[in-house]
Structure formats: structure tokens, C-alpha cells
Coordinates of C-alpha atoms in Angstrom, one line a residue:
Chain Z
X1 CA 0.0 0.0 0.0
X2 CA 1.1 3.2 -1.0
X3 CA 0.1 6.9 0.1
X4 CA 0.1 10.0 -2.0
X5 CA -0.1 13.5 0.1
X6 CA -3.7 14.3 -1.7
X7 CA -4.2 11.9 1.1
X8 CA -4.9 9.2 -1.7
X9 CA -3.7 5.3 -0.7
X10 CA -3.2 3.4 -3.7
X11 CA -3.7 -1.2 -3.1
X12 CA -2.2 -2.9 -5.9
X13 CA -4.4 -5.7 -7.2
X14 CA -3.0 -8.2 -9.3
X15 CA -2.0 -5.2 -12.6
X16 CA -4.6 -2.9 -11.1
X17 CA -4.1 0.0 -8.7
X18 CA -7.1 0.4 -6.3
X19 CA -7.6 4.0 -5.1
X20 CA -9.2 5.7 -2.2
X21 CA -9.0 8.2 0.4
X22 CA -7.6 7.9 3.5
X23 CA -9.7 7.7 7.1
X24 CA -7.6 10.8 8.0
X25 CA -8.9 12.6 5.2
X26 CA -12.3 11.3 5.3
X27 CA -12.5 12.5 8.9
X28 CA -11.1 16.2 7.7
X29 CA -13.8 16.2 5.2
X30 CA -16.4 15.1 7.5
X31 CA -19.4 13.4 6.5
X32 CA -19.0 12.8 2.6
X33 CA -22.7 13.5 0.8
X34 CA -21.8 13.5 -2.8
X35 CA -19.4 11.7 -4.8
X36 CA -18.6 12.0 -8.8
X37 CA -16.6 8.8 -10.2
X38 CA -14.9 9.1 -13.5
X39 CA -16.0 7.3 -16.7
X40 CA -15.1 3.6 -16.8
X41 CA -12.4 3.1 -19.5
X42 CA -11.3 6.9 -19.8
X43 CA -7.6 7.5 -20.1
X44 CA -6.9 9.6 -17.3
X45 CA -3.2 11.5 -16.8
X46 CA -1.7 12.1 -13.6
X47 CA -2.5 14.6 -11.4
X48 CA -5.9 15.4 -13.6
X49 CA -9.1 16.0 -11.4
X50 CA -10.8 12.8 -11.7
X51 CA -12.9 12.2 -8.4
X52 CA -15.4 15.2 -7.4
X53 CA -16.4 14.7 -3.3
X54 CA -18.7 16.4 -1.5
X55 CA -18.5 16.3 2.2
X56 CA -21.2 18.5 4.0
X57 CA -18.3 20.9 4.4
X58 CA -17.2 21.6 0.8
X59 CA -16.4 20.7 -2.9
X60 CA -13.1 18.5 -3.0
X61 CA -11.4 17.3 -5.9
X62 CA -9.2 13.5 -6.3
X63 CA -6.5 13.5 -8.7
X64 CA -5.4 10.7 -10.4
X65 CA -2.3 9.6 -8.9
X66 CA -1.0 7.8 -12.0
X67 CA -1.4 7.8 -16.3
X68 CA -3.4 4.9 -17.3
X69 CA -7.0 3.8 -17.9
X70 CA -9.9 3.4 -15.4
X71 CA -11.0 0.0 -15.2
X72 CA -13.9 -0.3 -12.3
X73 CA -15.4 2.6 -10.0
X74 CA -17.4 1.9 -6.9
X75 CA -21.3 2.4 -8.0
X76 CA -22.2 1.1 -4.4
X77 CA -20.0 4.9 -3.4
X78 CA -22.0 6.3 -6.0
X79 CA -25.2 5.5 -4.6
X80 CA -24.0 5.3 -0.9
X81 CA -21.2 8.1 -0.3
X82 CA -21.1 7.5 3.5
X83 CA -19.1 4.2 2.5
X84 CA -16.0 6.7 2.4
X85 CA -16.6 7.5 6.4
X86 CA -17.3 4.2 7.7
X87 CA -14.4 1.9 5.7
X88 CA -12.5 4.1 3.8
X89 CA -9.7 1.6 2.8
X90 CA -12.1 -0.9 2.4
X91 CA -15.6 -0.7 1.1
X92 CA -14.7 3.1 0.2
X93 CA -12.8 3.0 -2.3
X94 CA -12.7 5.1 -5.4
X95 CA -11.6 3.4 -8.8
X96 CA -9.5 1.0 -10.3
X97 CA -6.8 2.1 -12.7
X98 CA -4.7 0.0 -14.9
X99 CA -1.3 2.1 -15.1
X100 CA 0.8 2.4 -18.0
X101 CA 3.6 3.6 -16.2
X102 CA 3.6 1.2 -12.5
X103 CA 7.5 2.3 -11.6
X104 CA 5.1 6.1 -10.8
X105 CA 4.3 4.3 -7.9
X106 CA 7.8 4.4 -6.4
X107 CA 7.1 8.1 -5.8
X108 CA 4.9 7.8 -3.3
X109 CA 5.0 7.0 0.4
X110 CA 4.7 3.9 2.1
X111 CA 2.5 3.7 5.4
X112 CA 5.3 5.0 8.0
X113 CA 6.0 8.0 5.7
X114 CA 2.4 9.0 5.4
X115 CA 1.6 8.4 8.9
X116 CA 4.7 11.0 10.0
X117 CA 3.3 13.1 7.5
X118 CA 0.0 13.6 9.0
X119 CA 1.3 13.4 12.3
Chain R
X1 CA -7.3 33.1 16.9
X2 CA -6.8 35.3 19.9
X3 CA -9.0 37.9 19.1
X4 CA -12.2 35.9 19.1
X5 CA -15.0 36.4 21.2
X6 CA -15.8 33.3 23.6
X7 CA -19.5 32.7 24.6
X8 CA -19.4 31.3 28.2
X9 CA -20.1 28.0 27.1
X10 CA -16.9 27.8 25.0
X11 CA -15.0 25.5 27.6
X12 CA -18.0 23.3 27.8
X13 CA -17.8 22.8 24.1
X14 CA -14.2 22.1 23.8
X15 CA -14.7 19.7 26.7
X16 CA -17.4 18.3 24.4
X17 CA -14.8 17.3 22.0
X18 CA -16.1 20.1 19.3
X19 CA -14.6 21.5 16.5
X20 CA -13.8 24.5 16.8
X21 CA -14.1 27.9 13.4
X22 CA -14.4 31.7 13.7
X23 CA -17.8 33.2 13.2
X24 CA -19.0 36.4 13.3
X25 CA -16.1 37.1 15.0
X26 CA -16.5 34.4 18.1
X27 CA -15.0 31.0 18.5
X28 CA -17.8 28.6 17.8
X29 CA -18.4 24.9 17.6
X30 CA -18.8 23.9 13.9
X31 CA -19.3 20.1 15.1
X32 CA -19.4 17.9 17.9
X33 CA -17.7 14.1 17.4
X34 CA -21.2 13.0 16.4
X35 CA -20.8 14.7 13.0
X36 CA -23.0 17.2 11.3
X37 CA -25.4 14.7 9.2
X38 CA -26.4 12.9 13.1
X39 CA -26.5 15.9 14.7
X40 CA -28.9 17.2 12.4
X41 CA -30.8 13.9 12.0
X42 CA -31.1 14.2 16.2
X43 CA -32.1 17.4 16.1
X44 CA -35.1 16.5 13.4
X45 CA -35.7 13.3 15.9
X46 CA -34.8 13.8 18.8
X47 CA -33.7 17.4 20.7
X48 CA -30.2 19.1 19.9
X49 CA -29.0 21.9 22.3
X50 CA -27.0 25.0 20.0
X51 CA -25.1 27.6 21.8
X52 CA -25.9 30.8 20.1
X53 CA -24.7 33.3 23.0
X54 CA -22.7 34.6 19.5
X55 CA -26.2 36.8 19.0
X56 CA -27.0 40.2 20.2
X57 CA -29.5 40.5 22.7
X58 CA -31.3 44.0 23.1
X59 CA -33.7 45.7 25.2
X60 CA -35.9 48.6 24.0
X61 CA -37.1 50.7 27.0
X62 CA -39.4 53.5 27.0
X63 CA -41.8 55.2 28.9
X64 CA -43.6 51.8 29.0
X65 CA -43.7 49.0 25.8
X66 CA -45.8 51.3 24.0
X67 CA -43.4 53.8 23.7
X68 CA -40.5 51.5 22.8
X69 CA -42.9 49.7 20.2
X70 CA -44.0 52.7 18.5
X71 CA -40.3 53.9 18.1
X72 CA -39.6 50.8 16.9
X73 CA -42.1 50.8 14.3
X74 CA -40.0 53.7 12.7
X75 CA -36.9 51.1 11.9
X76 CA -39.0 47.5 11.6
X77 CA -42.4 47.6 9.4
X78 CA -44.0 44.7 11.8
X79 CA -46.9 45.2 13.5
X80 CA -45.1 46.1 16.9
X81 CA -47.6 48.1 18.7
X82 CA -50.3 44.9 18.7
X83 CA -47.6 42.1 20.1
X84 CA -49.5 40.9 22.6
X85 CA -47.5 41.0 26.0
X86 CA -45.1 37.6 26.5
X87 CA -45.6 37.2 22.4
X88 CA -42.9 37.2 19.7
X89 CA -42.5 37.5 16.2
X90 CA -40.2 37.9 13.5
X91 CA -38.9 41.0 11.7
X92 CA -36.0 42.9 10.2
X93 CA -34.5 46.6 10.3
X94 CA -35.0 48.0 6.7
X95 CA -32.5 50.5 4.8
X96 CA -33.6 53.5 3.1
X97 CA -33.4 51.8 -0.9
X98 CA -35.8 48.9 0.5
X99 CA -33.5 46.6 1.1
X100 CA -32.8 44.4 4.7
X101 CA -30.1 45.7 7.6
X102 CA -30.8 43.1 9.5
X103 CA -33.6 40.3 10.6
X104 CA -34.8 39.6 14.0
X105 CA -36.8 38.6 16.5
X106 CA -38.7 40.4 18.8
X107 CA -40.9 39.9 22.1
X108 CA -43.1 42.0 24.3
X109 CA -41.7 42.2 27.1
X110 CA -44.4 44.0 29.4
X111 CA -42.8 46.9 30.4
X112 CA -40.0 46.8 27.3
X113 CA -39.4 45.1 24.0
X114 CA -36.5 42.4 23.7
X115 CA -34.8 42.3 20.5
X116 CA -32.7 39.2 19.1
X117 CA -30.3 40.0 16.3
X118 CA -27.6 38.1 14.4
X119 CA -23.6 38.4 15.7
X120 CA -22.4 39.7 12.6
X121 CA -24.6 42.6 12.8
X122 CA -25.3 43.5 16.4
X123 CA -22.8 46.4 16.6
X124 CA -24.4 48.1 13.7
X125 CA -28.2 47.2 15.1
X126 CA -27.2 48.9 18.1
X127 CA -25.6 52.0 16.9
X128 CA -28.4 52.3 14.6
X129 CA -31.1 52.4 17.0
X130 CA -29.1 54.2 19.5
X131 CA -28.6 57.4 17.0
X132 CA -32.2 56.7 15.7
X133 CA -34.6 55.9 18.5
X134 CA -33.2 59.1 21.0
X135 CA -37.2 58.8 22.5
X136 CA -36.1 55.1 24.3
X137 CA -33.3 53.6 25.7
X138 CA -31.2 51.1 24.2
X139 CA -29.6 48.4 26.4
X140 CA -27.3 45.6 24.7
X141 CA -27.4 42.6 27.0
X142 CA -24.1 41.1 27.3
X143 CA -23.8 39.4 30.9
X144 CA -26.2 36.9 29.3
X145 CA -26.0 33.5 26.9
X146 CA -28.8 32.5 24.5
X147 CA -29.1 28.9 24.1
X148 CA -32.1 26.6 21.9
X149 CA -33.2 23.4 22.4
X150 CA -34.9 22.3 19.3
X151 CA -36.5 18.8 18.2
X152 CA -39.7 17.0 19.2
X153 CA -38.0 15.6 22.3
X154 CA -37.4 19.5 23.5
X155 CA -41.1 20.0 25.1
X156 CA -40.5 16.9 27.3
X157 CA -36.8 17.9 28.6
X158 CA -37.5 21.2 29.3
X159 CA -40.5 20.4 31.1
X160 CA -38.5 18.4 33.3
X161 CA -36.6 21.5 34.6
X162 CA -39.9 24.2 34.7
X163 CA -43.2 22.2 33.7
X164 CA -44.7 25.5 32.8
X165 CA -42.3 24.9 29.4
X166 CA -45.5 22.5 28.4
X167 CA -47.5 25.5 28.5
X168 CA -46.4 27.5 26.1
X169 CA -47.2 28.1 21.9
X170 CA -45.2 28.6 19.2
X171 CA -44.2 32.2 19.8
X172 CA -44.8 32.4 23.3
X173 CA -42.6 34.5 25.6
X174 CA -42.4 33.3 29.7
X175 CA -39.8 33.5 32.7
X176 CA -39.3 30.2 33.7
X177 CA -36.7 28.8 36.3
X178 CA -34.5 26.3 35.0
X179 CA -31.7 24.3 37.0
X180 CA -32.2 27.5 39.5
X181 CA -32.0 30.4 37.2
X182 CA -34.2 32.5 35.7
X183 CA -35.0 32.2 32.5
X184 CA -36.2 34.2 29.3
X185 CA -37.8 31.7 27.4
X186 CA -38.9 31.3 23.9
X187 CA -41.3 28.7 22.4
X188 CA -39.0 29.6 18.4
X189 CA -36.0 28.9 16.8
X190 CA -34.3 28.3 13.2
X191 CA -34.8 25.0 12.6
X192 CA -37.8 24.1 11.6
X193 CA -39.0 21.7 14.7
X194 CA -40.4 22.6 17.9
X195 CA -38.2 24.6 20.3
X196 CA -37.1 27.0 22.5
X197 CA -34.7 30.0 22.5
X198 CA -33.8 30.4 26.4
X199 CA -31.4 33.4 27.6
X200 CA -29.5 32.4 30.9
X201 CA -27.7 34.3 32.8
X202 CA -24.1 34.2 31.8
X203 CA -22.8 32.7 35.0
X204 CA -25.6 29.9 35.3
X205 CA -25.2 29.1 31.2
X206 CA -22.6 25.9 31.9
X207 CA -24.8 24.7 34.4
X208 CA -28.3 24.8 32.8
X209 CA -26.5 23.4 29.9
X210 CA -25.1 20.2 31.6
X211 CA -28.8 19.6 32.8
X212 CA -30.2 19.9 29.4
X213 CA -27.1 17.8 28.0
X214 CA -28.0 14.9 31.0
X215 CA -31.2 13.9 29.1
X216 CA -30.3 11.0 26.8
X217 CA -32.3 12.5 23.9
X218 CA -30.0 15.7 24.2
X219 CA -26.7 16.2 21.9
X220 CA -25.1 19.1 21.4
X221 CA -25.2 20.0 17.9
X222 CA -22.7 22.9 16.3
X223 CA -23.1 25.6 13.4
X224 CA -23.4 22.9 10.6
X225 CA -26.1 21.2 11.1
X226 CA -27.7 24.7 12.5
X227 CA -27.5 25.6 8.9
X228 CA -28.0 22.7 6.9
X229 CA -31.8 22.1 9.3
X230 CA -32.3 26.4 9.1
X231 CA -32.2 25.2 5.0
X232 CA -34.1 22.8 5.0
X233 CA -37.1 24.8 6.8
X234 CA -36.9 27.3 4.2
X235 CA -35.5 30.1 6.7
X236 CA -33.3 32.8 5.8
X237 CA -29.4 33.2 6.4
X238 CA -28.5 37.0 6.8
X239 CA -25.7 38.4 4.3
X240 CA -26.7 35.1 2.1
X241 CA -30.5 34.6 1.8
X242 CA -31.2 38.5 2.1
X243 CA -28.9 41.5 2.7
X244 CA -29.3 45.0 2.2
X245 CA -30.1 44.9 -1.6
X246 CA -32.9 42.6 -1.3
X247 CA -36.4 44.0 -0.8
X248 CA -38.6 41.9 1.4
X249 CA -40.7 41.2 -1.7
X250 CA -38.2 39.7 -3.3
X251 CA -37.1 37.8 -0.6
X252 CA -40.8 36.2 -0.2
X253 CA -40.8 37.6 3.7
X254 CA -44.1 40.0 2.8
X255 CA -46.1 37.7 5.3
X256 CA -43.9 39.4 8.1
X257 CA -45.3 42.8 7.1
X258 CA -48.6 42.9 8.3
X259 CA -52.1 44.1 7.2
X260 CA -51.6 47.1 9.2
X261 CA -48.6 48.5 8.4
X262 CA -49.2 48.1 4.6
X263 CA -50.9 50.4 2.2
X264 CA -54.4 50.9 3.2
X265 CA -53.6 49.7 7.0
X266 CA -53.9 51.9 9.9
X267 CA -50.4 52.8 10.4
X268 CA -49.3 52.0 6.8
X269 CA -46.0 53.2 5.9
X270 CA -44.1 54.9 8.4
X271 CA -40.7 53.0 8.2
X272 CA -37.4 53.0 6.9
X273 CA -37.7 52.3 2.9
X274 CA -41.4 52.2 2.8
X275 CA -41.8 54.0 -0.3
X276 CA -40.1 51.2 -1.9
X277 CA -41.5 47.8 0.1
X278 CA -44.6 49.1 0.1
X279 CA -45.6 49.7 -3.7
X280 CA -43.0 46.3 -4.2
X281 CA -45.7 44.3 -2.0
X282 CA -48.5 45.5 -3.8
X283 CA -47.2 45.7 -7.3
X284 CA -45.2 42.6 -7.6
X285 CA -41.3 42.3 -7.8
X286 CA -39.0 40.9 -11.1
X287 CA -37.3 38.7 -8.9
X288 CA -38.1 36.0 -6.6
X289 CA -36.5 33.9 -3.5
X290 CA -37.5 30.4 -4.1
X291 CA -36.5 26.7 -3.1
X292 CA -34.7 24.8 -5.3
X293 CA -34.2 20.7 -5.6
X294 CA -31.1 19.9 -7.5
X295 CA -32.6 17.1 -10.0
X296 CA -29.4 15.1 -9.6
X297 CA -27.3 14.4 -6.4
X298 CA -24.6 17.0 -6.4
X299 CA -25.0 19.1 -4.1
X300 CA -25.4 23.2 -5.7
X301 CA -23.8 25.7 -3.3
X302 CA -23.8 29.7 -2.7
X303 CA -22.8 31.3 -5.5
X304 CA -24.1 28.9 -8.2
X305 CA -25.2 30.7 -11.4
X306 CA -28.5 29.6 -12.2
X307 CA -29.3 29.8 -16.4
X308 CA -33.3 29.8 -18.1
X309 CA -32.1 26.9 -20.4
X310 CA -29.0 24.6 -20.6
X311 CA -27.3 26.4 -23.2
X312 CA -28.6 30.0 -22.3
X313 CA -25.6 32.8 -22.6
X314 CA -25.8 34.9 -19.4
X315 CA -27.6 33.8 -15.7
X316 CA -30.7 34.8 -14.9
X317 CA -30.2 34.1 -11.1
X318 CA -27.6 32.9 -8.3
X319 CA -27.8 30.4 -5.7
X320 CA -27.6 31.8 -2.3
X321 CA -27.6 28.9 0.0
X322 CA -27.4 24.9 -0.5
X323 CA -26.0 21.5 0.7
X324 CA -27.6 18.3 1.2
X325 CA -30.2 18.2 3.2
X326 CA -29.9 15.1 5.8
X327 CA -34.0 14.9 6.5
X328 CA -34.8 15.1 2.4
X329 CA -31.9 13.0 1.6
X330 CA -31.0 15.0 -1.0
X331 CA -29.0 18.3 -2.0
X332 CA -31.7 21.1 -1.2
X333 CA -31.0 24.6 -2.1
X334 CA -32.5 28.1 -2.4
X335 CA -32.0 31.3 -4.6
X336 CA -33.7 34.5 -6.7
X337 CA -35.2 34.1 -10.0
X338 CA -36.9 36.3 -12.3
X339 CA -40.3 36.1 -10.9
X340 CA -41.5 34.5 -14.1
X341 CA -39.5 31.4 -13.8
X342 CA -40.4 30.8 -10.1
X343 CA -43.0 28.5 -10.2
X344 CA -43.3 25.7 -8.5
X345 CA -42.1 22.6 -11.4
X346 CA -40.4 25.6 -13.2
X347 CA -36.8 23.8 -14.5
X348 CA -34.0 25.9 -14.6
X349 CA -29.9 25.2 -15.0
X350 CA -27.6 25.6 -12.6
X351 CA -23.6 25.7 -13.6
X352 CA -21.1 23.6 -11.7
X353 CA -17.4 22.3 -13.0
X354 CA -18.7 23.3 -15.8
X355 CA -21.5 21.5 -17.0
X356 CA -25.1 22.5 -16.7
X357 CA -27.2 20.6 -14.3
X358 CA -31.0 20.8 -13.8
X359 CA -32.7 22.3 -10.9
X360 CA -36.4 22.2 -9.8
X361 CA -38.3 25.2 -8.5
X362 CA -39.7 23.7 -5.1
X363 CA -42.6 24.9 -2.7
X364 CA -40.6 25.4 0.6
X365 CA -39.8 24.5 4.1
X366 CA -38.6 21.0 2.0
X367 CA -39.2 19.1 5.5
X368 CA -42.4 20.0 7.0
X369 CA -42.3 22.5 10.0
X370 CA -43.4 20.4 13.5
X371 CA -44.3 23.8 15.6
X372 CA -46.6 23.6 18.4
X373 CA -49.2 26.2 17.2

């Protein structure tokens, strides 16, 4: 598992990357009311705004951590946005891309540096 | 930070776990660990206790309530003079182009008139009617904290603590005694549900808090959900809703003018900008506060442009409040139309990210008001 500092974890899966937010980041946001999934198969390029997420607080926006193509988003989020508060590394998460570039991965942090970083 | 006001509960709160933000220039909860969307479910449910100490509270004292109302009358274009004593109702200052300074509420007090008025303005209310109203006396209250206890659970507590709480109707003004101090109490509030509005003295406000918080159907609830429930009951937020460019016609609050003051009453006219609300009452206005339902599930916020058609050039209107709305289950907003597209059913376009989404023209409160008339 790695961690972006968009507070973003990103699960490999087989040659899939699953994406989410992080419970610290889903407890900044508060209670999440509204969330806006990309399109299944677009080709998305790091660092584009791909994930719109309401919280009763204010507009956020995701960006993709990596280039490639999104493969599966979470219609149960879609229709049931809490799923981000109450498992957000489980049952919350985001999308599934396949990246064309994996070694962008190494960029990011692994648990112990994200977990100083929001320390 | 350090220059924020604190209301006397602001230890209780932090020892509540709350978050903490600025408004109107105090240090006030925003939330409580419970989270905005329970806290305003428990409110709708149950009873939620708001510390809004933040507010100005006034008293208007003349040669007896008379006086006070009649001067009064000269700033606010209510029916003051005819409050019954121990009633209240609501009202706002007006400004010389027809537009709002302020809104408020106001209760007949017997002997004087007791005036509540939003934190962000209550320097400027007071000033006003100080250089104004020379004829009375103008007394801002500050050794005293406001709180409200709002739900359908809120008869039932406070009862516990003054039984006489049963007693009273929406509007209703009375002294009670609660956890041993006395108490100017409300049957109102801004959230659509039953409720009271009780000012405590300052020193006595922890205290009577605690008691209220020591009912299991009580939670303290913060300025979220305050606004997110005052939205979905259709009510007003000052410097968003209305402000002082919008006329009272516009803003759909011409049932808090009465009969009496209006054109053809008894003491028609006679206030700040009447020459302007009055004919706008009677003639009709070009644009409109209305409720809005977002047709989809985002959620349309202040400052949304609102267009007649999905590919029209230029807005016709703005969004002045929104957010989901817990109760509804939905995003519920409102805003000001061109009076010819707010009908009830009428579909208009709101911008956001930029892509046009529909909107519904909707009768408001969206959640339906549970006062005790």
C-alpha cells in the first residue's frame, strides 16, 4: 500500500491499482454526501481531477495519482457516499486504474512516511 | 485566533470534543464528534441543544412598551404596537433603498421590548437604534447567553426542569426557572421543529447546559447542522439569503409585514424604505427567492449561477444557499429568480465544474415545519 499527500492510498491488485482516500482525510472532510466517479475506460493523466467529493463541508477534488486507464469505480459509493466515512480503505474506495507507467508508484510514500506526515 | 470572542459555554464545548471555526467574530463549535449529518438527524428526531450566546441580545425601553414599540415601528415595518404581551414574532431593520439591515426577532416584554439579532450585525443594530430611537433607551445585554433546544423531544426535557415549558405556543414568551436560574424563554428557533430559545444568565449558562445535556435525547449539535436544518425549513441566512439589496418582496418575507402596516392599514408606511416595500408588496417584484431541488445528487452551493435553459448565454439568477439536506436525503438549495420562472415545477440550469445541471423550482420548508401552534 502506497500513500500519496492528496491523502490518496493506492492497493495494488493483481496489474490494477485500487484507489481511495484515506480515514484521516475522510475525517477532515467530515461526512462525505456527494461523490462524482470518473467514466469507466477513460484514459486519465496524472494529477488530472478525476474524483469530485462532496462532504457537508465543501467541494473537493481526487486526482489521479498515475497515467493509465480506469478500469472499475465503486457504483455502491456512488449511490451510498457515506461508504468513504465508515471503511474508507475498504468498502470506500474510489476506482480501479490500470497504469501504464507502474514504476510512478515508487514516488509515493509507504505507510510510516504517510503516517509522520499527517502526524 | 486570539481575538475571538468566547460565549461562556466555549469550555464546555471544547470539553465536548467540538470543532472548533471563527464566526462572526467568536470561536464557535462547527461540530461535535457525532458529525453534522447525526447531529442534524437528532435534532429532526430527537432534541439538539445550539449555543448561540454569539447573537446580540437587546432591550428597547421607554416610557412603558408602548413607547419602545411605537419607536420601533420607525426602523422595523412589523406590527409592533399589537404584540401581545409575553408574544414574539419575526422582523427585520429595513435600509432607506428597500433593502434588509438586519432580521430579527422580537418579544413583548411588558414593560419593554427584547430584541434578538444576528452576531455579525449586532454592533451596527445597536448603533443604529441608539442614533435613531433618542425617545427610548437602548440596552445591549451582554452578561447573558442564549441557548435553543430544538427537536420533538425539546417540550419533554424542558419540562423536566420548569413544567410550565408545556405550557407554552409557538411564539410564546415566559420567565421560567431552569436548573435554579431565571430564564427568558422562547417557544421559536431556526430549525424548523419545535423549540425554544432560552437566555440564561451568563454565569448559570454551563450549568443549565449540563442539565439539558444529561437527558439521553440531548446532543449538542454545532453551526453545521444549524445551517444545513435552518435550510431545509426554508428560513433565511443573513448576508446570504437576504442582505441589504434585497427588498422583502423579493425575498418572499411580505407575510412578516402585516395588514396594518401596509398600504391601506392603519399605520401603513411609516418605516425606513417604505416607499419602496410598500408599492413592491403591492405591485409585484421581477425577482423572486425560491426553493430549489437539484434534480441530480450533487450538491449546488452559494454562488451557483442559475441559467433559463442549458445552453442559455448569461444567468438569470444565483444560488444563495445549498448543501444536502440530511431529512430530504437529497441536496436542497435556495436562490432569486426572475419572478416569471419561479413557479413551483419551473426547471431551470444551474452551472457547476462546468457542466449545466437541472434544478427544480420547489414549494418550501422542503421538511415539514413540526411547531406547536
Amino acid at each position: 500500500m502506497k500513500y500519496t499527500e492528496e491523502h490518496e492510498w493506492l492497493r495494488p491488485e493483481d496489474d490494477l491499482i485500487v484507489v481511495g482516500i484515506t480515514e484521516h482525510a475522510t475525517t477532515q472532510l467530515g461526512d462525505i454526501v456527494f461523490v462524482e466517479l470518473p467514466e469507466v475506460g477513460a484514459t486519465v493523466t496524472k494529477d488530472d481531477e478525476i474524483v469530485v467529493i462532496e462532504s457537508v463541508k465543501a467541494a473537493s477534488d481526487i486526482l489521479a495519482p498515475l497515467d493509465g486507464e480506469i478500469v472499475e469505480v465503486n457504483t455502491a459509493l456512488a449511490d451510498n457516499p457515506s461508504l468513504a466515512n465508515e471503511d474508507a480503505i475498504g468498502d470506500g474506495w474510489f476506482f480501479k486504474i490500470k497504469p501504464s507507467d507502474p514504476s510512478q508508484m515508487d514516488e509515493y510514500m509507504d505507510e510510516a512516511a504517510y503516517n509522520a506526515m499527517i502526524a | 485566533m486570539s481575538d475571538l470572542h468566547q460565549t461562556p459555554l466555549h469550555a464546555l464545548h471544547l470539553s465536548l470534543g467540538a470543532k472548533m471555526v471563527p464566526f462572526a467574530g467568536y470561536d464557535m463549535p462547527v461540530q461535535y464528534p457525532m458529525g453534522v449529518l447525526q447531529e442534524h438527524q437528532h435534532t429532526r428526531t430527537k432534541a439538539g441543544l445550539f449555543d448561540v450566546s454569539h447573537m446580540g441580545q437587546v432591550r428597547v425601553t421607554g416610557a412603558d412598551y408602548t413607547s419602545a414599540a411605537a419607536a420601533l415601528e420607525r426602523l422595523i415595518p412589523v406590527d409592533i404596537l399589537d404584540l401581545a404581551e409575553n408574544r414574539q414574532r419575526y422582523g427585520f431593520f429595513t435600509n432607506a433603498a428597500g433593502g434588509i439591515r438586519d432580521d430579527l426577532m422580537l418579544a413583548n416584554r411588558g414593560d419593554h421590548a427584547f430584541i434578538v439579532v444576528n452576531a455579525a450585525c449586532k454592533a451596527d443594530d445597536i448603533a443604529y437604534m441608539q442614533a435613531e430611537l433618542t425617545d427610548v433607551s437602548v440596552t445591549e445585554i451582554t452578561d447573558r447567553a442564549l441557548l435553543a433546544l430544538q427537536g420533538p423531544a425539546a417540550e419533554a426535557v424542558l419540562s423536566t426542569l420548569d413544567p410550565r415549558a408545556a405550557d407554552m405556543r409557538f411564539m410564546d414568551v415566559a420567565t421560567l426557572t431552569l436548573a435554579g436560574a431565571e430564564c427568558w424563554v422562547s417557544r421559536s428557533g431556526y430549525t424548523g421543529e419545535d423549540g425554544y430559545e432560552i437566555s440564561v444568565p451568563a454565569d448559570e449558562a454551563v450549568a443549565l447546559a449540563e442539565a439539558l445535556l444529561a437527558h439521553d435525547d440531548v446532543a449538542p449539535i454545532g453551526l453545521g447542522a444549524r445551517d444545513s436544518l435552518r435550510l431545509e425549513a426554508g428560513l433565511c441566512l443573513y448576508g446570504h439569503d437576504i442582505d441589504a439589496g434585497t427588498n422583502p418582496a423579493e425575498a418572499a418575507l411580505g407575510w412578516a409585514i402585516q395588514k396594518v402596516r401596509r398600504a391601506g392599514g392603519a399605520r401603513a408606511g411609516g418605516f425606513v424604505g417604505a416607499e419602496v416595500i410598500l408599492p413592491a408588496l403591492s405591485e409585484g417584484v421581477a425577482r423572486k427567492r425560491v426553493g430549489l431541488l437539484p434534480q441530480g445528487r450533487a450538491p449546488m452551493r452559494e454562488g451557483v449561477p442559475l441559467f433559463a435553459s442549458e445552453d442559455a448565454a448569461t444567468p438569470v439568477g444565483t444560488i444563495t444557499s445549498g448543501g444536502f439536506g440530511p431529512t430530504v436525503g437529497a441536496p436542497v438549495a435556495m436562490g432569486y429568480l426572475p419572478t416569471d420562472l419561479s413557479a413551483t415545477g419551473t426547471t431551470v440550469w444551474g452551472e457547476l465544474r462546468g457542466k449545466r445541471l437541472p434544478l427544480t423550482v420547489a414549494a418550501m420548508p422542503f421538511t415539514p415545519a413540526n411547531f406547536k401552534r
